[in-house]
Coordinates of C-alpha atoms in Angstrom, one line a residue:
Chain A
X182 CA 80.4 -115.5 26.9
X183 CA 82.3 -118.5 25.5
X184 CA 83.7 -116.5 22.6
X185 CA 87.5 -116.9 22.3
X186 CA 89.2 -113.7 23.4
X187 CA 90.3 -111.6 20.5
X188 CA 93.8 -111.7 19.3
X189 CA 94.5 -108.2 20.5
X190 CA 93.4 -109.3 23.9
X191 CA 95.9 -112.1 24.0
X192 CA 98.7 -109.8 22.9
X193 CA 97.6 -107.4 25.6
X194 CA 97.7 -110.1 28.2
X195 CA 101.1 -111.2 27.1
X196 CA 102.6 -107.7 27.5
X197 CA 100.8 -107.0 30.7
X198 CA 102.1 -110.2 32.2
X199 CA 105.6 -109.3 31.0
X200 CA 105.3 -105.9 32.8
X201 CA 104.1 -107.5 36.0
X202 CA 107.0 -110.0 35.8
X203 CA 109.4 -107.1 35.3
X204 CA 108.1 -105.5 38.6
X205 CA 108.4 -108.9 40.4
X206 CA 112.0 -109.4 39.3
X207 CA 113.0 -105.8 40.1
X208 CA 111.6 -106.1 43.6
X209 CA 112.5 -109.6 44.6
X210 CA 116.1 -109.6 43.3
X211 CA 117.5 -107.4 46.1
X212 CA 115.6 -109.4 48.7
X213 CA 116.9 -112.7 47.4
X214 CA 120.4 -111.3 47.1
X215 CA 120.4 -110.3 50.8
X216 CA 119.3 -113.7 51.9
X217 CA 121.9 -115.4 49.8
X218 CA 124.6 -112.9 50.8
X219 CA 123.9 -113.5 54.5
X220 CA 124.9 -117.1 54.3
X221 CA 127.7 -116.8 51.7
X222 CA 131.4 -116.4 52.2
X223 CA 132.1 -112.6 52.0
X224 CA 134.9 -113.2 49.6
X225 CA 132.5 -114.4 47.0
X226 CA 129.9 -111.7 47.9
X227 CA 132.4 -108.8 47.6
X228 CA 133.9 -109.9 44.4
X229 CA 130.6 -110.3 42.7
X230 CA 130.9 -114.1 42.2
X231 CA 127.9 -114.6 44.4
X232 CA 125.1 -112.8 42.6
X233 CA 122.0 -114.9 43.1
X234 CA 122.4 -118.2 44.9
X235 CA 124.6 -118.6 48.1
X236 CA 128.2 -119.5 47.5
X237 CA 130.6 -120.9 50.0
X238 CA 127.9 -121.3 52.6
X239 CA 128.7 -120.1 56.1
X240 CA 126.6 -119.1 59.1
X241 CA 129.3 -117.1 60.8
X242 CA 127.4 -113.9 60.2
X243 CA 124.3 -115.2 62.0
X244 CA 126.5 -116.7 64.8
X245 CA 128.1 -113.4 65.5
X246 CA 124.9 -111.5 65.4
X247 CA 123.2 -114.0 67.8
X248 CA 126.1 -113.9 70.1
X249 CA 125.9 -110.1 70.3
X250 CA 124.4 -108.9 73.6
X251 CA 123.6 -105.5 72.0
X252 CA 121.5 -107.0 69.2
X253 CA 119.6 -109.1 71.8
X254 CA 119.2 -106.0 74.0
X255 CA 117.9 -104.0 71.0
X256 CA 115.6 -106.8 70.1
X257 CA 114.2 -106.9 73.6
X258 CA 113.7 -103.2 73.8
X259 CA 112.1 -103.0 70.4
X260 CA 109.6 -105.8 71.3
X261 CA 108.8 -104.0 74.5
X262 CA 108.3 -100.6 72.8
X263 CA 106.2 -102.2 70.1
X264 CA 103.9 -104.0 72.6
X265 CA 103.5 -101.1 75.0
X266 CA 103.3 -98.5 72.2
X267 CA 100.7 -100.4 70.3
X268 CA 98.6 -100.9 73.4
X269 CA 98.6 -97.2 74.1
X270 CA 97.8 -96.5 70.5
X271 CA 94.8 -98.7 70.6
X272 CA 93.6 -97.4 74.0
X273 CA 93.5 -93.9 72.5
X274 CA 92.5 -94.6 68.9
X275 CA 89.6 -96.9 69.4
X276 CA 87.5 -94.9 71.9
X277 CA 88.3 -91.6 70.2
X278 CA 87.4 -92.9 66.8
X279 CA 84.2 -94.4 68.2
X280 CA 83.1 -91.1 69.8
X281 CA 83.8 -89.3 66.5
X282 CA 81.8 -91.9 64.5
X283 CA 78.6 -91.1 66.5
X284 CA 76.2 -88.7 64.9
X285 CA 75.0 -87.5 68.4
X286 CA 78.4 -86.1 69.3
X287 CA 77.8 -82.3 69.4
X288 CA 80.6 -80.2 68.2
X289 CA 82.0 -83.0 66.1
X290 CA 82.7 -80.8 63.1
X291 CA 84.8 -78.4 65.1
X292 CA 86.7 -81.2 66.8
X293 CA 87.4 -82.9 63.5
X294 CA 88.7 -79.7 62.0
X295 CA 90.9 -79.2 65.0
X296 CA 92.3 -82.8 64.6
X297 CA 92.6 -82.8 60.8
X298 CA 94.5 -79.6 60.9
X299 CA 97.4 -81.4 62.7
X300 CA 97.8 -83.6 59.7
X301 CA 98.9 -80.7 57.6
X302 CA 100.6 -78.3 60.1
X303 CA 102.6 -78.9 63.2
X304 CA 104.9 -77.0 65.6
X305 CA 107.9 -78.7 64.1
X306 CA 110.9 -80.6 65.4
X307 CA 112.3 -78.2 68.0
X308 CA 109.1 -77.2 69.8
X309 CA 108.1 -80.8 70.0
X310 CA 111.6 -81.7 71.3
X311 CA 111.4 -79.0 74.0
X312 CA 108.0 -80.2 75.1
X313 CA 109.3 -83.8 75.5
X314 CA 112.3 -82.4 77.4
X315 CA 110.1 -80.3 79.7
X316 CA 107.9 -83.2 80.4
X317 CA 111.0 -85.1 81.6
X318 CA 110.6 -87.8 79.1
X319 CA 114.1 -87.6 77.6
X320 CA 116.0 -90.8 78.0
X321 CA 113.0 -92.7 79.3
X322 CA 110.8 -95.4 77.9
X323 CA 107.9 -92.9 77.7
X324 CA 109.7 -90.9 74.9
X325 CA 109.3 -94.0 72.8
X326 CA 105.6 -94.5 73.2
X327 CA 103.9 -91.3 74.3
X328 CA 104.8 -88.7 71.6
X329 CA 103.4 -91.2 69.0
X330 CA 100.4 -92.2 71.0
X331 CA 97.9 -91.6 68.1
X332 CA 98.0 -90.9 64.4
X333 CA 95.1 -88.9 62.9
X334 CA 95.1 -90.9 59.7
X335 CA 94.5 -94.2 61.7
X336 CA 91.8 -92.5 63.7
X337 CA 90.0 -91.5 60.5
X338 CA 90.3 -95.1 59.2
X339 CA 88.9 -96.5 62.4
X340 CA 86.1 -94.0 62.5
X341 CA 85.1 -94.9 59.0
X342 CA 85.1 -98.6 59.9
X343 CA 82.7 -97.9 62.9
X344 CA 80.5 -95.8 60.7
X345 CA 80.1 -98.4 57.9
X346 CA 80.4 -101.7 59.8
X347 CA 78.6 -101.3 63.1
X348 CA 74.9 -101.5 62.7
X349 CA 73.3 -98.4 64.1
X350 CA 70.3 -100.4 65.4
X351 CA 72.5 -102.5 67.6
X352 CA 73.8 -99.5 69.5
X353 CA 70.4 -98.0 69.8
X354 CA 68.9 -101.2 71.1
X355 CA 71.6 -101.5 73.7
X356 CA 71.1 -98.0 74.8
X357 CA 67.3 -98.3 74.9
X358 CA 67.9 -101.4 77.2
X359 CA 69.7 -99.0 79.5
X360 CA 73.3 -99.7 78.6
X361 CA 75.5 -96.6 79.0
X362 CA 77.5 -95.4 76.0
X363 CA 80.7 -96.5 77.5
X364 CA 79.3 -99.9 78.1
X365 CA 77.9 -100.1 74.6
X366 CA 81.4 -99.3 73.3
X367 CA 83.1 -102.0 75.3
X368 CA 80.4 -104.7 75.2
X369 CA 78.8 -104.2 71.8
X370 CA 81.2 -102.3 69.5
X371 CA 84.6 -103.7 70.5
X372 CA 83.5 -107.4 70.1
X373 CA 82.4 -106.5 66.5
X374 CA 85.6 -104.7 65.7
X375 CA 88.2 -107.5 65.6
X376 CA 89.1 -106.7 61.9
X377 CA 89.8 -103.0 62.6
X378 CA 91.7 -103.8 65.8
X379 CA 93.9 -106.2 63.9
X380 CA 94.5 -103.6 61.2
X381 CA 95.4 -100.9 63.7
X382 CA 97.6 -103.1 65.8
X383 CA 99.5 -104.0 62.6
X384 CA 99.8 -100.4 61.3
X385 CA 100.9 -99.0 64.6
X386 CA 103.0 -102.1 65.5
X387 CA 105.0 -101.9 62.2
X388 CA 105.6 -98.2 62.9
X389 CA 107.0 -98.9 66.3
X390 CA 109.1 -101.8 65.1
X391 CA 110.8 -99.8 62.4
X392 CA 111.1 -96.4 63.9
X393 CA 114.6 -95.0 64.7
X394 CA 114.3 -91.2 64.7
X395 CA 112.4 -90.8 68.0
X396 CA 115.0 -93.0 69.6
X397 CA 117.8 -91.1 68.0
X398 CA 116.8 -87.7 69.4
X399 CA 115.2 -88.7 72.7
X400 CA 117.5 -91.6 74.0
X401 CA 121.1 -91.4 75.1
X402 CA 121.4 -94.5 77.2
X403 CA 122.5 -97.5 75.2
X404 CA 120.5 -99.8 77.6
X405 CA 117.3 -98.2 76.2
X406 CA 118.2 -98.3 72.5
X407 CA 115.8 -100.1 70.2
X408 CA 117.2 -102.5 67.6
X409 CA 117.1 -99.9 64.8
X410 CA 119.6 -97.7 66.6
X411 CA 122.1 -100.5 66.9
X412 CA 121.5 -101.4 63.2
X413 CA 122.1 -97.8 62.3
X414 CA 125.6 -98.0 63.9
X415 CA 126.4 -101.2 62.1
X416 CA 124.8 -100.6 58.7
X417 CA 124.9 -96.8 58.2
X418 CA 127.7 -95.5 60.3
X419 CA 129.6 -98.8 59.8
X420 CA 130.9 -98.9 63.3
X421 CA 131.5 -102.4 64.6
X422 CA 131.7 -102.3 68.3
X423 CA 134.4 -104.3 70.1
X424 CA 131.6 -106.5 71.4
X425 CA 130.7 -107.7 68.0
X426 CA 134.4 -108.1 67.1
X427 CA 134.7 -110.3 70.2
X428 CA 138.1 -108.8 70.9
X429 CA 139.7 -105.6 72.1
X430 CA 140.8 -102.8 69.7
X431 CA 144.3 -104.0 69.0
X432 CA 146.0 -103.5 65.6
X433 CA 145.1 -106.9 64.5
X434 CA 141.5 -106.3 65.4
X435 CA 141.4 -103.3 63.2
X436 CA 142.6 -105.2 60.2
X437 CA 140.0 -107.8 61.0
X438 CA 137.4 -105.0 61.2
X439 CA 136.4 -104.9 57.5
X440 CA 136.1 -108.6 57.2
X441 CA 133.7 -108.9 60.1
X442 CA 131.7 -106.0 59.0
X443 CA 131.1 -107.8 55.7
X444 CA 130.2 -111.0 57.4
X445 CA 127.6 -109.6 59.7
X446 CA 126.2 -106.9 57.4
X447 CA 123.7 -109.0 55.6
X448 CA 122.9 -111.3 58.5
X449 CA 121.9 -108.3 60.6
X450 CA 119.5 -107.0 57.9
X451 CA 117.8 -110.4 57.8
X452 CA 117.6 -110.6 61.6
X453 CA 115.9 -107.3 61.8
X454 CA 113.5 -107.5 58.8
X455 CA 112.7 -111.2 59.0
X456 CA 110.0 -111.1 61.6
X457 CA 107.9 -108.6 59.6
X458 CA 108.6 -110.1 56.2
X459 CA 107.7 -113.6 57.5
X460 CA 104.4 -112.8 59.1
X461 CA 103.3 -110.2 56.6
X462 CA 102.1 -112.5 53.8
X463 CA 99.7 -114.1 56.4
X464 CA 98.5 -110.8 57.6
X465 CA 98.5 -109.2 54.2
X466 CA 94.7 -109.1 53.9
X467 CA 94.5 -107.0 57.1
X468 CA 97.0 -104.4 55.9
X469 CA 95.1 -104.2 52.6
X470 CA 91.8 -103.9 54.4
X471 CA 93.2 -101.0 56.3
X472 CA 94.3 -99.1 53.2
X473 CA 91.0 -99.8 51.6
X474 CA 88.9 -98.6 54.5
X475 CA 91.1 -95.5 54.4
X476 CA 90.1 -94.9 50.8
X477 CA 86.4 -95.0 51.5
X478 CA 84.6 -91.7 51.2
X479 CA 82.5 -90.5 54.0
Chain B
X195 CA 79.5 -76.2 64.3
X196 CA 77.3 -73.9 62.3
X197 CA 75.8 -76.9 60.5
X198 CA 75.0 -78.7 63.7
X199 CA 73.2 -75.7 65.0
X200 CA 71.1 -75.1 61.9
X201 CA 70.0 -78.7 62.0
X202 CA 67.8 -77.9 65.0
X203 CA 66.6 -74.4 64.3
X204 CA 64.1 -73.6 67.1
X205 CA 65.7 -74.0 70.5
X206 CA 69.3 -74.3 69.4
X207 CA 71.4 -73.7 72.4
X208 CA 69.2 -75.4 74.9
X209 CA 69.0 -78.6 72.9
X210 CA 72.7 -78.7 72.3
X211 CA 73.6 -78.4 75.9
X212 CA 71.0 -81.1 76.8
X213 CA 72.5 -83.4 74.1
X214 CA 76.0 -82.8 75.4
X215 CA 74.8 -83.6 78.9
X216 CA 73.0 -86.8 77.8
X217 CA 76.0 -87.9 75.8
X218 CA 78.7 -87.0 78.3
X219 CA 80.1 -90.5 78.1
X220 CA 81.1 -89.9 74.5
X221 CA 83.2 -87.1 75.6
X222 CA 84.9 -89.3 78.2
X223 CA 85.8 -91.7 75.4
X224 CA 87.0 -88.8 73.3
X225 CA 89.1 -87.2 76.1
X226 CA 92.3 -89.2 76.2
X227 CA 92.8 -88.7 72.5
X228 CA 91.8 -85.0 72.6
X229 CA 94.3 -84.4 75.4
X230 CA 97.0 -86.1 73.4
X231 CA 96.4 -83.9 70.4
X232 CA 96.2 -80.7 72.4
X233 CA 99.4 -81.5 74.3
X234 CA 101.6 -83.1 71.7
X235 CA 100.3 -81.3 68.5
X236 CA 98.9 -78.0 69.7
X237 CA 101.3 -77.1 72.5
X238 CA 104.2 -77.3 70.1
X239 CA 102.3 -74.8 67.9
X240 CA 102.3 -72.5 70.9
X241 CA 106.0 -73.2 71.3
X242 CA 106.6 -72.2 67.7
X243 CA 106.7 -68.5 69.0
X244 CA 110.3 -69.1 69.9
X245 CA 110.9 -68.6 66.2
X246 CA 110.3 -64.9 66.9
X247 CA 112.2 -64.8 70.1
X248 CA 115.6 -65.5 71.5
X249 CA 114.8 -68.7 73.4
X250 CA 116.6 -69.2 76.7
X251 CA 115.7 -72.2 78.8
X252 CA 115.7 -70.2 82.0
X253 CA 113.2 -67.7 80.7
X254 CA 111.0 -70.4 79.1
X255 CA 109.0 -70.1 75.9
X256 CA 106.8 -67.3 77.2
X257 CA 109.4 -65.3 79.0
X258 CA 112.1 -65.1 76.3
X259 CA 112.6 -61.8 74.6
X260 CA 111.0 -61.0 71.2
X261 CA 113.3 -60.4 68.3
X262 CA 110.7 -60.2 65.5
X263 CA 111.8 -61.7 62.1
X264 CA 115.5 -61.6 62.9
X265 CA 115.9 -65.4 62.6
X266 CA 114.0 -65.5 59.4
X267 CA 116.1 -62.7 57.9
X268 CA 119.3 -64.4 58.9
X269 CA 118.1 -67.6 57.3
X270 CA 117.1 -65.9 54.0
X271 CA 120.4 -64.1 53.9
X272 CA 122.5 -67.1 54.6
X273 CA 124.7 -68.5 51.8
X274 CA 123.1 -71.9 52.1
X275 CA 119.5 -70.7 51.8
X276 CA 119.1 -71.2 48.1
X277 CA 121.0 -74.5 48.2
X278 CA 118.5 -75.8 50.8
X279 CA 115.5 -74.7 48.7
X280 CA 117.0 -76.1 45.6
X281 CA 117.7 -79.5 47.2
X282 CA 114.3 -79.7 49.0
X283 CA 112.3 -78.8 45.9
X284 CA 114.5 -80.8 43.6
X285 CA 114.1 -84.0 45.5
X286 CA 110.4 -83.6 45.9
X287 CA 109.7 -82.6 42.3
X288 CA 111.8 -85.6 41.2
X289 CA 109.7 -87.9 43.4
X290 CA 106.5 -86.3 42.1
X291 CA 107.5 -87.1 38.5
X292 CA 107.5 -90.8 39.4
X293 CA 104.0 -90.5 40.8
X294 CA 102.4 -92.3 37.8
X295 CA 104.4 -95.5 38.4
X296 CA 102.1 -96.8 41.2
X297 CA 99.1 -96.0 39.0
X298 CA 100.6 -98.1 36.2
X299 CA 101.3 -100.9 38.6
X300 CA 97.7 -100.9 39.8
X301 CA 96.2 -100.7 36.3
X302 CA 98.5 -103.6 35.3
X303 CA 97.7 -105.8 38.3
X304 CA 94.0 -105.1 37.8
X305 CA 94.1 -106.6 34.4
X306 CA 95.6 -109.9 35.5
X307 CA 93.0 -112.7 35.1
X308 CA 94.9 -115.4 37.0
X309 CA 93.9 -114.8 40.6
X310 CA 96.7 -116.8 42.1
X311 CA 99.4 -115.0 40.1
X312 CA 97.8 -111.7 40.9
X313 CA 97.9 -112.4 44.6
X314 CA 101.5 -113.6 44.5
X315 CA 102.5 -110.5 42.5
X316 CA 100.8 -108.3 45.1
X317 CA 102.5 -110.0 48.0
X318 CA 105.9 -109.6 46.5
X319 CA 105.4 -106.0 45.4
X320 CA 104.1 -104.9 48.7
X321 CA 106.8 -106.6 50.7
X322 CA 109.6 -103.9 50.6
X323 CA 107.2 -101.5 52.3
X324 CA 107.9 -103.4 55.6
X325 CA 111.6 -102.9 55.6
X326 CA 112.7 -100.3 58.1
X327 CA 114.3 -97.2 56.8
X328 CA 117.5 -98.0 58.7
X329 CA 117.8 -101.5 57.1
X330 CA 116.8 -100.1 53.7
X331 CA 119.5 -97.4 53.8
X332 CA 121.9 -100.1 54.9
X333 CA 121.0 -102.1 51.8
X334 CA 121.5 -99.1 49.6
X335 CA 124.9 -98.4 51.0
X336 CA 125.9 -102.1 50.7
X337 CA 124.7 -102.5 47.1
X338 CA 126.3 -99.3 46.0
X339 CA 129.7 -99.7 47.7
X340 CA 132.4 -98.9 45.2
X341 CA 134.6 -101.8 46.2
X342 CA 132.2 -104.6 47.3
X343 CA 128.7 -103.6 46.2
X344 CA 126.9 -105.7 43.6
X345 CA 126.0 -102.7 41.4
X346 CA 129.7 -101.7 41.1
X347 CA 130.7 -105.3 40.6
X348 CA 128.4 -105.3 37.6
X349 CA 129.6 -102.0 36.3
X350 CA 133.2 -103.3 36.5
X351 CA 132.1 -106.6 34.9
X352 CA 130.9 -104.5 31.9
X353 CA 134.3 -102.9 31.8
X354 CA 133.6 -99.5 33.3
X355 CA 135.2 -97.7 36.3
X356 CA 133.3 -98.2 39.6
X357 CA 131.2 -95.2 40.8
X358 CA 131.3 -94.0 44.3
X359 CA 127.5 -93.4 44.4
X360 CA 127.1 -92.4 48.0
X361 CA 129.8 -89.8 48.1
X362 CA 129.0 -88.3 44.7
X363 CA 126.6 -85.4 45.2
X364 CA 125.3 -85.7 41.6
X365 CA 123.9 -89.1 42.3
X366 CA 122.1 -88.4 45.6
X367 CA 118.7 -87.4 44.3
X368 CA 118.5 -90.2 41.8
X369 CA 119.4 -92.8 44.4
X370 CA 117.0 -91.4 47.0
X371 CA 114.0 -91.1 44.7
X372 CA 114.4 -94.4 42.8
X373 CA 115.0 -96.4 45.9
X374 CA 111.9 -94.8 47.4
X375 CA 110.0 -95.9 44.4
X376 CA 111.4 -99.5 44.7
X377 CA 110.2 -99.6 48.3
X378 CA 106.7 -98.1 47.7
X379 CA 105.5 -98.7 44.2
X380 CA 103.5 -101.8 45.2
X381 CA 102.1 -100.4 48.5
X382 CA 101.2 -97.1 46.7
X383 CA 99.1 -99.2 44.2
X384 CA 96.8 -100.7 46.8
X385 CA 94.6 -97.6 47.1
X386 CA 94.2 -97.4 43.3
X387 CA 93.4 -101.1 43.2
X388 CA 90.7 -100.5 45.8
X389 CA 89.2 -97.8 43.6
X390 CA 89.4 -100.0 40.6
X391 CA 87.5 -102.8 42.4
X392 CA 84.6 -100.3 42.5
X393 CA 84.4 -99.8 38.7
X394 CA 81.0 -100.9 37.4
X395 CA 81.5 -104.1 35.3
X396 CA 78.6 -103.0 33.1
X397 CA 80.7 -100.2 31.7
X398 CA 83.2 -102.7 30.5
X399 CA 80.5 -105.0 29.0
X400 CA 79.0 -102.1 27.1
X401 CA 82.5 -101.0 25.8
X402 CA 83.2 -104.6 24.8
X403 CA 80.0 -104.7 22.7
X404 CA 81.1 -101.5 21.1
X405 CA 84.4 -103.2 20.2
X406 CA 86.7 -101.3 22.5
X407 CA 90.1 -102.9 23.0
X408 CA 91.6 -103.6 26.5
X409 CA 93.9 -100.6 26.3
X410 CA 91.0 -98.4 25.2
X411 CA 88.9 -99.6 28.1
X412 CA 91.7 -98.9 30.6
X413 CA 92.2 -95.5 29.2
X414 CA 88.5 -94.5 28.9
X415 CA 87.0 -96.4 31.8
X416 CA 89.5 -97.4 34.5
X417 CA 91.6 -94.3 34.4
X418 CA 88.7 -91.9 34.7
X419 CA 87.2 -94.0 37.5
X420 CA 90.3 -93.7 39.7
X421 CA 90.8 -90.0 38.8
X422 CA 89.3 -88.7 42.0
X423 CA 91.7 -90.9 44.0
X424 CA 94.6 -89.7 41.9
X425 CA 93.7 -86.1 42.6
X426 CA 93.3 -86.6 46.3
X427 CA 96.7 -88.3 46.6
X428 CA 98.3 -85.7 44.4
X429 CA 97.0 -83.0 46.7
X430 CA 98.2 -84.9 49.8
X431 CA 101.6 -85.3 48.2
X432 CA 101.7 -81.6 47.4
X433 CA 101.0 -80.9 51.0
X434 CA 104.1 -82.8 51.9
X435 CA 106.0 -81.1 49.1
X436 CA 108.9 -80.0 51.3
X437 CA 109.0 -82.8 53.9
X438 CA 109.1 -86.2 52.4
X439 CA 111.6 -88.8 53.4
X440 CA 113.4 -86.7 55.9
X441 CA 114.4 -89.6 58.1
X442 CA 115.8 -91.5 55.1
X443 CA 117.7 -88.5 53.8
X444 CA 119.3 -88.0 57.2
X445 CA 120.5 -91.6 57.1
X446 CA 121.8 -91.3 53.5
X447 CA 123.7 -88.1 54.3
X448 CA 127.5 -88.0 54.6
X449 CA 130.1 -85.2 54.6
X450 CA 130.8 -85.7 50.9
X451 CA 127.2 -85.6 49.5
X452 CA 126.0 -82.9 51.7
X453 CA 125.8 -80.2 49.0
X454 CA 123.0 -82.1 47.4
X455 CA 121.6 -84.0 50.4
X456 CA 121.1 -81.2 52.8
X457 CA 117.3 -80.3 52.8
X458 CA 115.5 -77.9 55.1
X459 CA 114.4 -80.5 57.6
X460 CA 117.8 -82.1 58.0
X461 CA 119.2 -78.7 58.4
X462 CA 116.7 -78.0 61.2
X463 CA 117.8 -81.2 62.9
X464 CA 121.4 -80.2 62.6
X465 CA 121.1 -76.6 63.6
X466 CA 118.6 -77.3 66.4
X467 CA 119.4 -80.5 68.0
X468 CA 123.0 -80.9 67.2
X469 CA 124.1 -77.3 67.6
X470 CA 121.4 -76.1 70.1
X471 CA 120.2 -73.1 68.0
X472 CA 116.6 -73.6 69.1
X473 CA 115.1 -70.3 68.0
X474 CA 116.8 -70.1 64.7
X475 CA 116.1 -73.7 63.7
X476 CA 112.4 -73.3 64.8
X477 CA 112.2 -70.3 62.4
X478 CA 113.6 -72.4 59.6
X479 CA 111.2 -75.2 60.4
X480 CA 108.3 -72.8 60.6
X481 CA 109.2 -71.4 57.2
X482 CA 109.1 -74.9 55.8
X483 CA 105.7 -75.7 57.4
X484 CA 104.1 -72.5 56.2
X485 CA 105.3 -73.0 52.6
X486 CA 104.0 -76.6 52.8
X487 CA 100.7 -75.5 54.0
X488 CA 100.4 -72.8 51.4
X489 CA 101.1 -75.2 48.7
X490 CA 98.5 -77.6 50.0
X491 CA 95.8 -74.9 50.1
X492 CA 96.8 -73.7 46.6
X493 CA 96.5 -77.1 45.0
X494 CA 93.3 -78.0 46.9
X495 CA 91.8 -74.8 45.5
X496 CA 92.9 -75.8 42.1
X497 CA 91.5 -79.3 42.5
X498 CA 88.1 -77.9 43.5
X499 CA 87.5 -77.0 39.9
X500 CA 87.6 -80.7 39.0
X501 CA 85.0 -81.4 41.7
X502 CA 87.4 -83.4 43.9
X503 CA 89.2 -81.8 46.8
X504 CA 90.1 -82.5 50.4
X505 CA 87.7 -80.0 51.8

């Protein structure tokens, strides 16, 4: 195997690396730009003089963002919804996936068909909304965590993990020794399932952290808003509340409006996306594992 | 069910009931999830009957009066019907045309021999997947701003007039679809990389002996190996034909680009939740779901001929 790679091979490697570099540049440029813009003087950013590295470094954007009570409120709410929501997700997904992974579950095929059908067909936005309303969940914490309590795709991934990774003999031995199935699940299966629990916590957690639409339709009370709804006002609707302006809506304030919007725009993006983007490289293998288990064939 | 029964031919029913009794604890584990799906996925399907009724909250879903297909007919006859269809299909077909990009990314990453570089490239290309849709749309708006955005600064630098991308209907689909691709091209490649990891190295060794070049080996070995994955993902995409990216489209919409950004689902949101036309918008949504489901079934049938299908 010590033969020098053929010339055509080296040419291929060169062009392939070039292609990968192309993707890397395309993807990282906007990310680097945001970071640089968030600590640059908006005058340089808006005129295009800052295009890669920070220019006229200022932290005013971050200062304003961190002084904003609404951003902190949104942050606190988001963290709470993410923790509670993910806990509920796991409490439903893990036992259900385990039951479905067992070959002695009679009626499994019918149950699976019933569940998988929901991946491709649903009642739609309005009937779901009416249900949540009739359940009295509008404008409550529950609207943020209960309607998304489980995702079928994640259940399938978890089920596949249980099937391929938990030795059948272990379950059987436990049950021959007189352990009940529920006990087997909690004392034998769960301790062996740390990888899939991590994967699921991450998948569900990222979903909760980033979601805005449920909050948009189910919440009215600003006290309950997750971070994403406040961000929507700032970044998409481009409303800067008096609170962020730190002054009342006088004429002078309105002229100041655009300038402040520019200062906080990029900082607010960083503040929201940073927690995930910072931890993600360390947890990358778990995310990838989740996708890979999902691609396994039964 | 039929299969489970035929597995124990002699005393079918009796054994099954006994097995259910012995295994009752499994059903306890199953129950919370099952209840969730019945309440939050199946009950709305029951509620979908308001598409054929004039829903009034006081009468409830069951008690409201039937009106047959009135809402559907009103929708089909409306002046915006064809615009919605055109926009919905247009955006989705455009997105579908970019389907091969993730495959190319995966094939390309798979050929990298430097493990460290490969890992770094993966980390970077997957990263945008974790940006929330709100922040992402905020980025798009900021970058494309006619006065202050970096893209328009560049366009002006080259000596052209700035383009008001977000308010120009003609740009909407392109911005939506290509930005989606930017966010997901790496993440979409993971599943192909997983399939590529399963390719038998002996196939490559044999092809090398026969003098096949790298490109030939990719084309004749790697690509066919991931074909089943490609087909499954294509079918799944087809099944979402009319519903991708609704949350993002909603955020990217504004008064001025509406003629090309209004799709069926954003219209359902507007008519139903903003204007309170519950029955009518449910009918529009149901129309969308049924078409979606029909497309899924059609393509799954088609795919069966290749030996790979969802069911």
